[in-house]
Coordinates of C-alpha atoms in Angstrom, one line a residue:
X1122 CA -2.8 6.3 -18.3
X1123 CA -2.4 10.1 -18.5
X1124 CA -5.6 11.7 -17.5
X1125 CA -6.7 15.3 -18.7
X1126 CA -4.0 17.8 -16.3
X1127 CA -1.4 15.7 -17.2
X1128 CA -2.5 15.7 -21.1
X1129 CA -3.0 19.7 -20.9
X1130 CA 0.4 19.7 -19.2
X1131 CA 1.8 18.3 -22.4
X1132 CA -0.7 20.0 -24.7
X1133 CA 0.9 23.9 -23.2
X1134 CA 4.3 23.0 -23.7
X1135 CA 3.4 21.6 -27.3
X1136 CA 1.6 24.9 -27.9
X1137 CA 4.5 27.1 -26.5
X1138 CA 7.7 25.2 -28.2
X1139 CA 6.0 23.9 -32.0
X1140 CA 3.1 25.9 -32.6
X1141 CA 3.5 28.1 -35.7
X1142 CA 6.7 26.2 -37.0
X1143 CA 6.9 24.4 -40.4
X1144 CA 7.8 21.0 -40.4
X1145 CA 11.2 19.9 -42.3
X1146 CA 11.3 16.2 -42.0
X1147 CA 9.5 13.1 -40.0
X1148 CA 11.3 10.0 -38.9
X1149 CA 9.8 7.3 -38.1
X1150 CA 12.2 4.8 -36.1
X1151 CA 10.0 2.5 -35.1
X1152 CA 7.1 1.6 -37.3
X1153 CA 4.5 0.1 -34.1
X1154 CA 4.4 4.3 -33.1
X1155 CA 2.1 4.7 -36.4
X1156 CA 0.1 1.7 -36.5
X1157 CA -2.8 3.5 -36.1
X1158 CA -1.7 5.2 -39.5
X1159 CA -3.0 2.4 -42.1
X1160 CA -1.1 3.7 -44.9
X1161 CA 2.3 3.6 -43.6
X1162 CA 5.4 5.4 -42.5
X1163 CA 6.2 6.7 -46.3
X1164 CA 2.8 8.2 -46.4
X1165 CA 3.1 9.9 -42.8
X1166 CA 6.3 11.4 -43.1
X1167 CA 5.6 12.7 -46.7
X1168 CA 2.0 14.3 -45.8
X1169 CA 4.0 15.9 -43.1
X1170 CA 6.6 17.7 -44.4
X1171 CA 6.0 21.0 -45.7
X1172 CA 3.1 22.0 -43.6
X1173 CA 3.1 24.3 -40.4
X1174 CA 1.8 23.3 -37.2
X1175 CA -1.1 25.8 -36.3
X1176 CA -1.6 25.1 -33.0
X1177 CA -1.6 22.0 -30.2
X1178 CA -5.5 21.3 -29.2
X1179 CA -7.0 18.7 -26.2
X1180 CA -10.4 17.5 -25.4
X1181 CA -10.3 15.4 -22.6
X1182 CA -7.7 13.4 -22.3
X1183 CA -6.6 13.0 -26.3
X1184 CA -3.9 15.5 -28.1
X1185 CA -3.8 16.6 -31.4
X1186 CA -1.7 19.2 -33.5
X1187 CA -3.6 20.9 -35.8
X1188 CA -1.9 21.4 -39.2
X1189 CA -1.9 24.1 -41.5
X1190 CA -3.1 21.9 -44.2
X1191 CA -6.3 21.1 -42.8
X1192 CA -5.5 17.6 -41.0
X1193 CA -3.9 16.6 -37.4
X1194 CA -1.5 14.5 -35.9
X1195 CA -3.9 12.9 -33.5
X1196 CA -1.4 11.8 -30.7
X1197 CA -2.0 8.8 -28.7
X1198 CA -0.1 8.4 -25.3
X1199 CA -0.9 5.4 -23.9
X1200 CA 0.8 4.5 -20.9
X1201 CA 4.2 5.6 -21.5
X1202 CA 3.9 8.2 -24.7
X1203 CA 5.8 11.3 -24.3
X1204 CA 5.8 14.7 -26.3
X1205 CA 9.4 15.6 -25.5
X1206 CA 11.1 19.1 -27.5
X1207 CA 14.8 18.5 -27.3
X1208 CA 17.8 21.0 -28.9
X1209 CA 18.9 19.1 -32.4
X1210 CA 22.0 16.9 -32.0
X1211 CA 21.0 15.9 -28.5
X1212 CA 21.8 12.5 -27.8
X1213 CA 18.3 10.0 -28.6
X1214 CA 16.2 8.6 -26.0
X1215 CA 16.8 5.4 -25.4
X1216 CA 12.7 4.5 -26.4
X1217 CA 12.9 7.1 -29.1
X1218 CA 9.8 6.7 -32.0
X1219 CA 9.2 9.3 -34.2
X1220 CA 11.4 12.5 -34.8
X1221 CA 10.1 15.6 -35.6
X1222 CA 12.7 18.1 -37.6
X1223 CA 11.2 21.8 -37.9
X1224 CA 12.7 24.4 -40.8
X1225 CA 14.0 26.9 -38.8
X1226 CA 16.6 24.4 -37.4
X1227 CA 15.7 24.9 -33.8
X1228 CA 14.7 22.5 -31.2
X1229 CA 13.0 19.3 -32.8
X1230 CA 9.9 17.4 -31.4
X1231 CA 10.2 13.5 -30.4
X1232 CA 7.9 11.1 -29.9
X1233 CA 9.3 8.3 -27.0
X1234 CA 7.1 5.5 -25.9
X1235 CA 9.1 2.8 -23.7
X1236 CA 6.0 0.7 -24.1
X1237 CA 5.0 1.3 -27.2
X1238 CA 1.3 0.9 -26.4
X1239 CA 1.1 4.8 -27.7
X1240 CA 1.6 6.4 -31.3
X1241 CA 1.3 9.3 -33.9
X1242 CA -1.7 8.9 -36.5
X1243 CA -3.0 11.3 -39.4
X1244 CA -6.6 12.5 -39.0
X1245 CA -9.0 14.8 -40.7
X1246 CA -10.5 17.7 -39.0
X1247 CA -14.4 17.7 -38.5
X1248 CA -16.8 20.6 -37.4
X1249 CA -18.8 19.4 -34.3
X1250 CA -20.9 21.6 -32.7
X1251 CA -19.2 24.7 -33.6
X1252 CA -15.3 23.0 -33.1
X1253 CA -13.0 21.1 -35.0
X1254 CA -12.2 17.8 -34.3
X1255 CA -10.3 14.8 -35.5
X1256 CA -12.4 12.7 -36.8
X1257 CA -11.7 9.5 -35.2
X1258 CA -12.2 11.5 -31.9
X1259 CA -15.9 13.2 -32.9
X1260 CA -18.1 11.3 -30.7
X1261 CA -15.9 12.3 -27.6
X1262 CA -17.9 14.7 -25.1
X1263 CA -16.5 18.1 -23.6
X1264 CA -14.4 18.3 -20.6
X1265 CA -14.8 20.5 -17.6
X1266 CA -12.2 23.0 -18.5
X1267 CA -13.9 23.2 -21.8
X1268 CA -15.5 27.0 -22.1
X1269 CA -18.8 25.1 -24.0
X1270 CA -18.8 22.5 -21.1
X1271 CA -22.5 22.6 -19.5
X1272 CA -22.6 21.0 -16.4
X1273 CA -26.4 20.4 -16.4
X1274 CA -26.1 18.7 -19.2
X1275 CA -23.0 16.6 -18.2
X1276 CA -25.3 15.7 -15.2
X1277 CA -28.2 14.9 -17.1
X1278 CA -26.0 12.4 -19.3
X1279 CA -24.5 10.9 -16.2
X1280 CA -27.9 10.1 -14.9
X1281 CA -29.3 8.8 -18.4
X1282 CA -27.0 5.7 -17.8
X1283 CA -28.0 2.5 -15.5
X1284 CA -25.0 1.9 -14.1
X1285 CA -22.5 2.6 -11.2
X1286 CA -21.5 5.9 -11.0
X1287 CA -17.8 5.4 -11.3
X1288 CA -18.4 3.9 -14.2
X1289 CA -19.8 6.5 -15.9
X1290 CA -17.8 8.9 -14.8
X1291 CA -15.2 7.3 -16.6
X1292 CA -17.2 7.3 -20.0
X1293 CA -15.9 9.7 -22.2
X1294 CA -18.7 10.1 -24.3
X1295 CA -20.6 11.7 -21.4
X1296 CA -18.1 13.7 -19.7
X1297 CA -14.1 13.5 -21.2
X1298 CA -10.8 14.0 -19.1
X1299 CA -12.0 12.3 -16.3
X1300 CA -10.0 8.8 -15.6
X1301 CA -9.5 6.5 -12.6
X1302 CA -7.3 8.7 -10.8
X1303 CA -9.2 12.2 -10.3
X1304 CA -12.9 9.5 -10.3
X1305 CA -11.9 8.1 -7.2
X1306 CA -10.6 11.5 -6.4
X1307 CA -13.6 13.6 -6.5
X1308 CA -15.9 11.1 -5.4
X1309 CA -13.8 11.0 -1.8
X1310 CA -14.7 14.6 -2.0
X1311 CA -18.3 14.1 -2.8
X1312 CA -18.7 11.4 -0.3
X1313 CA -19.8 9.1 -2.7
X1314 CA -19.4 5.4 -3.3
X1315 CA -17.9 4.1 -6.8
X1316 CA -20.9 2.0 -7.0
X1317 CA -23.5 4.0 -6.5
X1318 CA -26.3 3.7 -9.4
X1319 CA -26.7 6.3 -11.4
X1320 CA -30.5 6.0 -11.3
X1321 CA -29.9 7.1 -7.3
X1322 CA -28.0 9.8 -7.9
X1323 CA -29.5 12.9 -6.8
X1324 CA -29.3 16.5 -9.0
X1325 CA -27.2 17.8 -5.8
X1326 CA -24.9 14.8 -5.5
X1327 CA -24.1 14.8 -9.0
X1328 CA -23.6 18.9 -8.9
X1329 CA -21.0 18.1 -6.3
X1330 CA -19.5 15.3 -8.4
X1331 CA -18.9 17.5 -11.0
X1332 CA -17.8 20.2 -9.4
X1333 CA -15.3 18.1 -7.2
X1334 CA -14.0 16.2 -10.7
X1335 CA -13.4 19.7 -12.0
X1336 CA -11.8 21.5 -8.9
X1337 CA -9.5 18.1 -8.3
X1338 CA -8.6 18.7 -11.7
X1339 CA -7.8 21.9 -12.1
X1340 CA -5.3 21.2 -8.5
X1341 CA -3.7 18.8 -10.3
X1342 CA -3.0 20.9 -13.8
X1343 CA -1.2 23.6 -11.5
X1344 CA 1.1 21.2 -9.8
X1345 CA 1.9 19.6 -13.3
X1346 CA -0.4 16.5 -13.2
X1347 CA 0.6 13.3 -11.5
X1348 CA 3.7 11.5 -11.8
X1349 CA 4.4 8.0 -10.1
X1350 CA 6.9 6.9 -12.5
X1351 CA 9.7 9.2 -14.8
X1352 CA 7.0 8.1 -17.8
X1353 CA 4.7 11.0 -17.0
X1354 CA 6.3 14.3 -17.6
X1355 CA 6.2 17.7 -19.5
X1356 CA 7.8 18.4 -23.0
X1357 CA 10.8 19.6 -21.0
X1358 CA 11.0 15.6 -19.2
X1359 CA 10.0 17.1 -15.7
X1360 CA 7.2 15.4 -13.4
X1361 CA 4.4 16.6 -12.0
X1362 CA 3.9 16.8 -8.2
X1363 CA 0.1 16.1 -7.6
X1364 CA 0.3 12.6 -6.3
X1365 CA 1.3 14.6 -3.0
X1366 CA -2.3 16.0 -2.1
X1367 CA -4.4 12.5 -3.7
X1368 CA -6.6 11.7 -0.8
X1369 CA -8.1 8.2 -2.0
X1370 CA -6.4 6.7 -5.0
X1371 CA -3.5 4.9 -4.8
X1372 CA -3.8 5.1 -0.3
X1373 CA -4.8 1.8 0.8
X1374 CA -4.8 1.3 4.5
X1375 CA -3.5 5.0 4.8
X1376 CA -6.4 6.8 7.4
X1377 CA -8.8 8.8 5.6
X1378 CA -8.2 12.6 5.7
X1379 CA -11.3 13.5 7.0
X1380 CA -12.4 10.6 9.5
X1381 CA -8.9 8.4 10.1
X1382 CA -10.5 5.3 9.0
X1383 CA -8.2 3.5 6.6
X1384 CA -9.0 4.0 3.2
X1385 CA -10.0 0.5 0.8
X1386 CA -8.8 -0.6 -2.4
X1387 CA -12.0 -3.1 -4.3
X1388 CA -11.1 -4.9 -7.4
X1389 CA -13.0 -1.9 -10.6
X1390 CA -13.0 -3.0 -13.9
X1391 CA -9.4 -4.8 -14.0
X1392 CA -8.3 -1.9 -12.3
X1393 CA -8.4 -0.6 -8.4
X1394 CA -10.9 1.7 -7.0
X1395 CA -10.2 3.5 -4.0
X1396 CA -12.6 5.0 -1.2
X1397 CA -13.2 5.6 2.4
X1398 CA -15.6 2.8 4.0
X1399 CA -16.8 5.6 6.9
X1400 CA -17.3 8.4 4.7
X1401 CA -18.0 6.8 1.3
X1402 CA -20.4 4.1 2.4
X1403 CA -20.7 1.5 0.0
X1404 CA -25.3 1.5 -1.0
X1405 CA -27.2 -1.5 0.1
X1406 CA -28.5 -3.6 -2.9

């Protein structure tokens, strides 16, 4: 699933292409892209229509355009969702959801999701420590390239948990943004193993883990964010390039950057986790 560069990648061109444009009409084509909106297509597509988009906000790894009526389109991308601003008359994607028509007759948003697993939903905006937030979205933590974003206190969440590090890493209420992809990333960096506890994580090593997670991050976001299929592009349908420089995830039995040794994929939460055996040695019960 897209992870926060690759979000943020979407969330610019969003901000450049729709922000401060009033909304015509919504079409809703297929009516699994707004389940997550309990009152129904009618009710979307009317609340829509009329009101301006103010601007396209992220935290972590969740989108939402905020409207000028005082709600959000909260956008879900799931593991194929894309944001995709196409000249009107262009012929439809095949896996085309939602359309988006704008007043001043220009180029028109569209929601595509070949899997479906994503969607559009309606939100109200709440104030949460000095920002405003969807609502269903209020309990999710800041992200490194948030300006509020506190490292020490990031670390001091991480370490209130008993568990694997990896595993809170990956929990967005302590840190958000952060998935499997830049995890296994910037622990490689850190020269840390996925299952570390927590409770042994020193204040350095988790320093460095945060640092790394934000540095990897910030890589990726200027390369466009990772692409290893045509499902993970910009609003303009182009992929990102970072899954040239990953180091550990996705490079089983590739050598290790640093020492040679082949890296190691271990079965993580229904999911792969990738790591060096030499450099990330895995801690003794």
């Amino acid at each position: 699933m897209p992870e926060l560069p690759e979000v943020e990648v979407v969330r610019l061109g969003l901000q450049a292409h729709v922000a401060g444009r009033e909304i015509a009409k919504v079409e809703v084509l297929h009516e699994r892209a707004i389940r997550r909106h309990v009152l129904g297509a009618d009710d979307f597509t009317g609340r829509l229509a009329g009101t301006t988009i103010n601007a396209a906000r992220r935290r972590g790894k969740y989108l939402w355009l905020e409207l000028s009526d005082g709600e959000a389109v909260l956008a879900h991308l799931g593991m194929s969702g894309q944001m995709l601003v196409q000249p009107e008359g262009a012929p439809d994607e095949k896996h085309l959801r939602v359309r988006v028509r704008f007043a001043d007759e220009g180029p028109e948003l569209r929601f595509v999701d070949q899997r479906t697993f994503g969607g559009l939903a309606l939100s109200d905006l709440v104030e949460v420590d000095g920002d405003s937030l969807p609502s269903t979205i209020a309990h999710i933590a800041r992200d490194p390239m948030d300006p509020k974003f506190d490292p020490e206190a990031a670390l001091r969440a991480l370490r209130s948990r008993r568990t694997e590090v990896k595993r809170a890493l990956l929990d967005q209420t302590l840190i958000s943004g952060v998935g499997n992809i830049y995890a296994d990333e910037a622990l490689w960096r850190s020269k840390l193993h996925w299952a570390r506890s927590t409770t042994r994580l020193t204040n350095p090593q988790g320093r460095t883990l945060i640092s790394a997670a934000t540095d990897v991050m910030n890589e990726a976001l200027v390369v466009g964010g990772t692409s290893f299929d045509a499902l993970y592009v910009n609003v303009n349908g182009e992929s990102g390039y970072f899954d040239r420089s990953l180091d550990a995830y996705g490079q089983e039995g590739l050598p290790c950057g640093r020492c040679g040794t082949p890296i190691r994929r271990d079965p993580f939460m229904n999911r792969s986790s990738f790591s060096c055996p030499k450099c990330q040695p895995r801690p003794r019960p």
